Amino acid sequence: MSAASTSPPSSPQTSYFGLEKNDRSQSSFHVVDPQTDMDDSAMKSYTQKRHELLETLNSLHSTGVQTELDLPQIVVIGSQSVGKSSLIESMSGIKLPRDTGTCTRCPTECRLQYGRSWTCTVTLRFHVDTEDKPLPEVREVEFGPKLTDKDEVEKILRRAQRAILRPSLDPSMFLDDRDLSTNGDPAQTFSQNCICIRISGPQVPDLYFYDLPGIIANIAEGGRDQDIKLVENLAEGFIKRSNCIILLVISCETDFENQGAGRLVMRDPELKKRTVGVLTKVDRIEAGSEDKWVDLLYGKENALANGWYCVKQPNPRELRGGMTWEDAKVAENAFFENNIPWMQLDSRLRRRLGSSRLAEKLSVMLSTLVSQKLPEIQTEISKQLRVVNDELIEVPPPDLSSVKPEVIRLLRGFDRKLTQLIEGLPANFANPSTAGIMYSINQVFDHFKHAVFATTPHFLPWSSQCEMDEELKKQLMKAATQFDPEGAWSLEDPKIYHLEEVMDVAVKSRTRELPGNYPFLAKKLLIIETILTWKSLASKCLDEVQELLDDHVKTVITDHFRNQALGGLRGAVLSVASEEIRRRFHSTLRQLDNLCESENTPYTQNTQYFFDYKSKLLGVYKDIYRCSRNEQAVVSCLRNFEKDMRPNDAGAQKVFDQITNALANLAPLGLGGLTAVDLAKLVPEDENATALDIMAEVRAYFQVAYKRFIDIIPQQIDENFVRGTDRDIDFALMSMDLSDEQCKAWLQEDPNIVQRRDDLTGKKKRLEAAKEKLGFVVRTSRLEVT
């Protein structure tokens, strides 16, 4: 045995076959010659480990887990009639069916291994249905008895392929050709299900590979146009996997460029890294054109990371003459030793001539790859098992033995989720960024608060006809709105009241009062006008919360009862919840209307806050009013007068002297205790004093009322609508029809859910079978998986 040497072992840190551990990340598969410096004991140990590795691979493939995992494998691809069957015959020692056109119509899994006597078993492996969807469980059927005669293999393989292509029939019908006279479903053109051939014998190499249908360029009689693409897609489905070693078969009888399989590989640099090329029909190379094929061996053309090999199989005349497998091997070696250009190749390339060298190369590559990937496969199996178990939890089968308790369990589970929703807890505690419904509701309440703020009345204690410069007007405006909510003046159309407008309301409200008296009605009218939109704002707030609650509850129902849509349980709960939300909405709306109606009657027990706020506002409004009439300078001088501090400014000294003289002149009248501040009180009020008082009182009451309103409306919505809905739905669910007949109907499952659970269950069984197989191999062999 020998293999192409690409690099010698550089350190003792190697795997079973000389592959350096730090090279395991490479996508191309390079190996060293396993016979280098090996004594008989080492070679025996090496061979035993290789047996075990390939047996492990066979066990994993038998579970069908290759539909979930990227298992190491060798795939033989080639165009139609390139000698692929002859190549496999030369490596396996068996005869394959030979027909014109495309013969191979399904993958053939070949497991070759050394044995003392020659035996062959054939098994049918069904892992996909007629629509190429994975079956829940892989079905393997032994096809016929164990064979000990090589001549029987061709006949049994013909029958096995017919059985694969007609999976609806009992496989035993094909063993005696009864299928040929049986009507039924027509045979498939091609299938992903495979024929498994297991061969052992004294001259059989350790090898494991898949033979795929040849890439076709033309449709045979009776074929379909889509067969060309179907076969190509089948090949691509195998070779796209990163752990697939590709054996590319190229015939020297036809130009490389005309062979579809070659184009399939050479157009992808990644595929070239894990492809071994093999040239067939080298005895049919046209004279004078040998160089272009030899250039492939040297890597000058269509270079592959793992190089090219050459084989020579028996021609049709030799086969008809009864040439044995052993004779074919001798003839192959003689051909390469005695014919130009093969006999002239250097020693490195001569190790790439012959089917035995190719088989050894592939065997070493595959077992090395398996050695690398076993730890990853074991980890991936465990990972996928965890995922599939989590997914199965989401689609539990209903307990149809006790339908009523099952429905009650579902309803109580939903009620717990609904309570969690109403409490505002995040839907996913593992992800704090997922906000609960209260986050959204609080945003609605915040918008409501700002909308109520926006109704703040803006009292300007000066006449709209008052002439003043813009700078003074800005100063007075700033002073007048210093107690308004932030952003209240940024509205498009704020409500503004000037002095004469307020006074006009007061005058028009008088009935039979004495002169100088104005009824409370004037203040009430201004208050009512201010809060006129509060009812619509409260209603809008409730509408937005209702929309949020409705959406969130529907989401919880859809998720919780996702498996009970077909039976109607999800729809029934959705109907109950929608009705209770609707009822609670209208009940809460009536309560909010009553609260808004009560606001039309001004009332408060918050007297201290009310009077304090009014007092501050009245002082501010009076100062602003005087400023607008240029009276504020006198008042300001009186309030800021200090008798012991005579100013330096001449103008200010004059005012200081006048105030001092006024106080001195009042002393002889017995008013010597007066101060300049007392004199400020002598500044006469005018007819607008009433308007200023109304402004201050209405604005102060608004401050009290909106603080109350922005609390009580959200509180009522939360308690009566949001929380109330939770209570009502809980009660309504327990009032549903829970008869056995109704519960049984409700638990009817959607076929898609059933199919999903079946798919997951099948996947779980395949993964568990693979895990058990791998565990058994590790326990009973000398392999180490770390």
mmCIF file with all atom_site columns, C-alpha atoms in Angstrom, residues 433-544:
data_model
loop_
_atom_site.group_PDB
_atom_site.id
_atom_site.type_symbol
_atom_site.label_atom_id
_atom_site.label_alt_id
_atom_site.label_comp_id
_atom_site.label_asym_id
_atom_site.label_entity_id
_atom_site.label_seq_id
_atom_site.pdbx_PDB_ins_code
_atom_site.Cartn_x
_atom_site.Cartn_y
_atom_site.Cartn_z
_atom_site.occupancy
_atom_site.B_iso_or_equiv
_atom_site.pdbx_formal_charge
_atom_site.auth_seq_id
_atom_site.auth_comp_id
_atom_site.auth_asym_id
_atom_site.auth_atom_id
_atom_site.pdbx_PDB_model_num
ATOM 1   C CA . SER A 1 433 ? -34.350 44.884  26.272 1.00 0.00 ? 433 SER A CA 1
ATOM 2   C CA . THR A 1 434 ? -37.765 43.378  25.518 1.00 0.00 ? 434 THR A CA 1
ATOM 3   C CA . ALA A 1 435 ? -40.240 45.793  27.094 1.00 0.00 ? 435 ALA A CA 1
ATOM 4   C CA . GLY A 1 436 ? -43.639 44.784  28.483 1.00 0.00 ? 436 GLY A CA 1
ATOM 5   C CA . ILE A 1 437 ? -46.961 46.368  27.585 1.00 0.00 ? 437 ILE A CA 1
ATOM 6   C CA . MET A 1 438 ? -46.730 48.937  30.410 1.00 0.00 ? 438 MET A CA 1
ATOM 7   C CA . TYR A 1 439 ? -43.755 50.507  28.686 1.00 0.00 ? 439 TYR A CA 1
ATOM 8   C CA . SER A 1 440 ? -45.983 51.322  25.714 1.00 0.00 ? 440 SER A CA 1
ATOM 9   C CA . ILE A 1 441 ? -48.957 52.295  27.893 1.00 0.00 ? 441 ILE A CA 1
ATOM 10  C CA . ASN A 1 442 ? -46.798 54.655  29.946 1.00 0.00 ? 442 ASN A CA 1
ATOM 11  C CA . GLN A 1 443 ? -45.746 56.333  26.719 1.00 0.00 ? 443 GLN A CA 1
ATOM 12  C CA . VAL A 1 444 ? -49.434 56.882  25.921 1.00 0.00 ? 444 VAL A CA 1
ATOM 13  C CA . PHE A 1 445 ? -49.976 58.338  29.408 1.00 0.00 ? 445 PHE A CA 1
ATOM 14  C CA . ASP A 1 446 ? -46.984 60.611  28.931 1.00 0.00 ? 446 ASP A CA 1
ATOM 15  C CA . HIS A 1 447 ? -48.400 61.899  25.648 1.00 0.00 ? 447 HIS A CA 1
ATOM 16  C CA . PHE A 1 448 ? -51.744 62.436  27.393 1.00 0.00 ? 448 PHE A CA 1
ATOM 17  C CA . LYS A 1 449 ? -50.050 64.491  30.106 1.00 0.00 ? 449 LYS A CA 1
ATOM 18  C CA . HIS A 1 450 ? -48.403 66.744  27.543 1.00 0.00 ? 450 HIS A CA 1
ATOM 19  C CA . ALA A 1 451 ? -51.690 67.102  25.666 1.00 0.00 ? 451 ALA A CA 1
ATOM 20  C CA . VAL A 1 452 ? -53.397 68.317  28.864 1.00 0.00 ? 452 VAL A CA 1
ATOM 21  C CA . PHE A 1 453 ? -50.485 70.666  29.536 1.00 0.00 ? 453 PHE A CA 1
ATOM 22  C CA . ALA A 1 454 ? -51.114 72.087  26.103 1.00 0.00 ? 454 ALA A CA 1
ATOM 23  C CA . THR A 1 455 ? -54.524 73.400  27.218 1.00 0.00 ? 455 THR A CA 1
ATOM 24  C CA . THR A 1 456 ? -52.879 75.761  29.721 1.00 0.00 ? 456 THR A CA 1
ATOM 25  C CA . PRO A 1 457 ? -54.531 79.226  29.483 1.00 0.00 ? 457 PRO A CA 1
ATOM 26  C CA . HIS A 1 458 ? -51.997 81.965  28.765 1.00 0.00 ? 458 HIS A CA 1
ATOM 27  C CA . PHE A 1 459 ? -52.969 85.150  30.618 1.00 0.00 ? 459 PHE A CA 1
ATOM 28  C CA . LEU A 1 460 ? -51.209 88.325  29.483 1.00 0.00 ? 460 LEU A CA 1
ATOM 29  C CA . PRO A 1 461 ? -51.911 91.115  32.013 1.00 0.00 ? 461 PRO A CA 1
ATOM 30  C CA . TRP A 1 462 ? -51.840 94.008  29.586 1.00 0.00 ? 462 TRP A CA 1
ATOM 31  C CA . SER A 1 463 ? -54.108 95.291  26.883 1.00 0.00 ? 463 SER A CA 1
ATOM 32  C CA . SER A 1 464 ? -53.763 93.872  23.416 1.00 0.00 ? 464 SER A CA 1
ATOM 33  C CA . GLN A 1 465 ? -53.786 97.511  22.248 1.00 0.00 ? 465 GLN A CA 1
ATOM 34  C CA . CYS A 1 466 ? -50.980 98.516  24.569 1.00 0.00 ? 466 CYS A CA 1
ATOM 35  C CA . GLU A 1 467 ? -48.048 100.070 22.733 1.00 0.00 ? 467 GLU A CA 1
ATOM 36  C CA . MET A 1 468 ? -44.666 98.893  23.965 1.00 0.00 ? 468 MET A CA 1
ATOM 37  C CA . ASP A 1 469 ? -41.353 98.127  22.358 1.00 0.00 ? 469 ASP A CA 1
ATOM 38  C CA . GLU A 1 470 ? -40.604 94.508  21.414 1.00 0.00 ? 470 GLU A CA 1
ATOM 39  C CA . GLU A 1 471 ? -37.851 94.074  24.003 1.00 0.00 ? 471 GLU A CA 1
ATOM 40  C CA . LEU A 1 472 ? -40.189 95.047  26.839 1.00 0.00 ? 472 LEU A CA 1
ATOM 41  C CA . LYS A 1 473 ? -42.880 92.827  25.396 1.00 0.00 ? 473 LYS A CA 1
ATOM 42  C CA . LYS A 1 474 ? -40.504 89.838  25.416 1.00 0.00 ? 474 LYS A CA 1
ATOM 43  C CA . GLN A 1 475 ? -39.564 90.531  29.037 1.00 0.00 ? 475 GLN A CA 1
ATOM 44  C CA . LEU A 1 476 ? -43.191 90.789  30.109 1.00 0.00 ? 476 LEU A CA 1
ATOM 45  C CA . MET A 1 477 ? -44.116 87.646  28.177 1.00 0.00 ? 477 MET A CA 1
ATOM 46  C CA . LYS A 1 478 ? -41.345 85.731  29.881 1.00 0.00 ? 478 LYS A CA 1
ATOM 47  C CA . ALA A 1 479 ? -42.502 86.936  33.285 1.00 0.00 ? 479 ALA A CA 1
ATOM 48  C CA . ALA A 1 480 ? -46.149 86.108  32.552 1.00 0.00 ? 480 ALA A CA 1
ATOM 49  C CA . THR A 1 481 ? -45.424 82.506  31.499 1.00 0.00 ? 481 THR A CA 1
ATOM 50  C CA . GLN A 1 482 ? -42.805 81.603  34.099 1.00 0.00 ? 482 GLN A CA 1
ATOM 51  C CA . PHE A 1 483 ? -45.215 79.188  35.803 1.00 0.00 ? 483 PHE A CA 1
ATOM 52  C CA . ASP A 1 484 ? -46.503 77.566  32.608 1.00 0.00 ? 484 ASP A CA 1
ATOM 53  C CA . PRO A 1 485 ? -45.514 73.947  31.798 1.00 0.00 ? 485 PRO A CA 1
ATOM 54  C CA . GLU A 1 486 ? -42.391 73.490  29.717 1.00 0.00 ? 486 GLU A CA 1
ATOM 55  C CA . GLY A 1 487 ? -43.196 73.588  26.026 1.00 0.00 ? 487 GLY A CA 1
ATOM 56  C CA . ALA A 1 488 ? -46.721 74.913  26.536 1.00 0.00 ? 488 ALA A CA 1
ATOM 57  C CA . TRP A 1 489 ? -45.994 77.908  24.293 1.00 0.00 ? 489 TRP A CA 1
ATOM 58  C CA . SER A 1 490 ? -44.605 75.768  21.511 1.00 0.00 ? 490 SER A CA 1
ATOM 59  C CA . LEU A 1 491 ? -48.106 74.792  20.386 1.00 0.00 ? 491 LEU A CA 1
ATOM 60  C CA . GLU A 1 492 ? -49.456 75.911  17.040 1.00 0.00 ? 492 GLU A CA 1
ATOM 61  C CA . ASP A 1 493 ? -52.517 77.671  18.502 1.00 0.00 ? 493 ASP A CA 1
ATOM 62  C CA . PRO A 1 494 ? -52.175 78.394  22.257 1.00 0.00 ? 494 PRO A CA 1
ATOM 63  C CA . LYS A 1 495 ? -55.203 79.961  24.020 1.00 0.00 ? 495 LYS A CA 1
ATOM 64  C CA . ILE A 1 496 ? -54.269 83.583  24.928 1.00 0.00 ? 496 ILE A CA 1
ATOM 65  C CA . TYR A 1 497 ? -56.270 86.004  27.105 1.00 0.00 ? 497 TYR A CA 1
ATOM 66  C CA . HIS A 1 498 ? -55.391 89.698  27.256 1.00 0.00 ? 498 HIS A CA 1
ATOM 67  C CA . LEU A 1 499 ? -56.534 91.966  30.039 1.00 0.00 ? 499 LEU A CA 1
ATOM 68  C CA . GLU A 1 500 ? -59.531 93.499  28.258 1.00 0.00 ? 500 GLU A CA 1
ATOM 69  C CA . GLU A 1 501 ? -60.771 90.045  27.168 1.00 0.00 ? 501 GLU A CA 1
ATOM 70  C CA . VAL A 1 502 ? -60.903 88.813  30.737 1.00 0.00 ? 502 VAL A CA 1
ATOM 71  C CA . MET A 1 503 ? -62.523 92.058  31.861 1.00 0.00 ? 503 MET A CA 1
ATOM 72  C CA . ASP A 1 504 ? -65.100 91.710  29.107 1.00 0.00 ? 504 ASP A CA 1
ATOM 73  C CA . VAL A 1 505 ? -66.070 88.247  30.398 1.00 0.00 ? 505 VAL A CA 1
ATOM 74  C CA . ALA A 1 506 ? -66.385 89.656  33.921 1.00 0.00 ? 506 ALA A CA 1
ATOM 75  C CA . VAL A 1 507 ? -68.558 92.575  32.840 1.00 0.00 ? 507 VAL A CA 1
ATOM 76  C CA . LYS A 1 508 ? -70.863 90.415  30.745 1.00 0.00 ? 508 LYS A CA 1
ATOM 77  C CA . SER A 1 509 ? -71.313 87.985  33.628 1.00 0.00 ? 509 SER A CA 1
ATOM 78  C CA . ARG A 1 510 ? -72.815 90.610  35.962 1.00 0.00 ? 510 ARG A CA 1
ATOM 79  C CA . THR A 1 511 ? -76.504 90.363  36.763 1.00 0.00 ? 511 THR A CA 1
ATOM 80  C CA . ARG A 1 512 ? -77.837 92.189  39.837 1.00 0.00 ? 512 ARG A CA 1
ATOM 81  C CA . GLU A 1 513 ? -74.625 92.578  41.808 1.00 0.00 ? 513 GLU A CA 1
ATOM 82  C CA . LEU A 1 514 ? -73.693 95.829  43.497 1.00 0.00 ? 514 LEU A CA 1
ATOM 83  C CA . PRO A 1 515 ? -71.179 98.039  41.688 1.00 0.00 ? 515 PRO A CA 1
ATOM 84  C CA . GLY A 1 516 ? -67.639 96.699  41.844 1.00 0.00 ? 516 GLY A CA 1
ATOM 85  C CA . ASN A 1 517 ? -68.814 93.098  42.339 1.00 0.00 ? 517 ASN A CA 1
ATOM 86  C CA . TYR A 1 518 ? -68.519 90.384  39.720 1.00 0.00 ? 518 TYR A CA 1
ATOM 87  C CA . PRO A 1 519 ? -70.076 86.898  39.916 1.00 0.00 ? 519 PRO A CA 1
ATOM 88  C CA . PHE A 1 520 ? -68.102 83.615  40.226 1.00 0.00 ? 520 PHE A CA 1
ATOM 89  C CA . LEU A 1 521 ? -69.645 82.709  36.883 1.00 0.00 ? 521 LEU A CA 1
ATOM 90  C CA . ALA A 1 522 ? -66.965 84.754  35.107 1.00 0.00 ? 522 ALA A CA 1
ATOM 91  C CA . LYS A 1 523 ? -64.223 82.573  36.537 1.00 0.00 ? 523 LYS A CA 1
ATOM 92  C CA . LYS A 1 524 ? -66.223 79.401  35.900 1.00 0.00 ? 524 LYS A CA 1
ATOM 93  C CA . LEU A 1 525 ? -66.749 80.290  32.246 1.00 0.00 ? 525 LEU A CA 1
ATOM 94  C CA . LEU A 1 526 ? -63.020 80.759  31.738 1.00 0.00 ? 526 LEU A CA 1
ATOM 95  C CA . ILE A 1 527 ? -62.276 77.500  33.558 1.00 0.00 ? 527 ILE A CA 1
ATOM 96  C CA . ILE A 1 528 ? -64.792 75.536  31.464 1.00 0.00 ? 528 ILE A CA 1
ATOM 97  C CA . GLU A 1 529 ? -63.454 77.061  28.267 1.00 0.00 ? 529 GLU A CA 1
ATOM 98  C CA . THR A 1 530 ? -59.950 76.001  29.304 1.00 0.00 ? 530 THR A CA 1
ATOM 99  C CA . ILE A 1 531 ? -60.839 72.347  29.980 1.00 0.00 ? 531 ILE A CA 1
ATOM 100 C CA . LEU A 1 532 ? -63.227 72.009  27.061 1.00 0.00 ? 532 LEU A CA 1
ATOM 101 C CA . THR A 1 533 ? -60.994 69.495  25.216 1.00 0.00 ? 533 THR A CA 1
ATOM 102 C CA . TRP A 1 534 ? -60.141 67.341  28.237 1.00 0.00 ? 534 TRP A CA 1
ATOM 103 C CA . LYS A 1 535 ? -62.929 64.864  27.524 1.00 0.00 ? 535 LYS A CA 1
ATOM 104 C CA . SER A 1 536 ? -61.692 64.155  23.999 1.00 0.00 ? 536 SER A CA 1
ATOM 105 C CA . LEU A 1 537 ? -58.110 63.881  25.274 1.00 0.00 ? 537 LEU A CA 1
ATOM 106 C CA . ALA A 1 538 ? -59.164 61.302  27.866 1.00 0.00 ? 538 ALA A CA 1
ATOM 107 C CA . SER A 1 539 ? -61.128 59.368  25.245 1.00 0.00 ? 539 SER A CA 1
ATOM 108 C CA . LYS A 1 540 ? -58.162 59.388  22.863 1.00 0.00 ? 540 LYS A CA 1
ATOM 109 C CA . CYS A 1 541 ? -55.895 58.125  25.633 1.00 0.00 ? 541 CYS A CA 1
ATOM 110 C CA . LEU A 1 542 ? -58.270 55.219  26.293 1.00 0.00 ? 542 LEU A CA 1
ATOM 111 C CA . ASP A 1 543 ? -58.478 54.457  22.559 1.00 0.00 ? 543 ASP A CA 1
ATOM 112 C CA . GLU A 1 544 ? -54.708 54.177  22.282 1.00 0.00 ? 544 GLU A CA 1
#
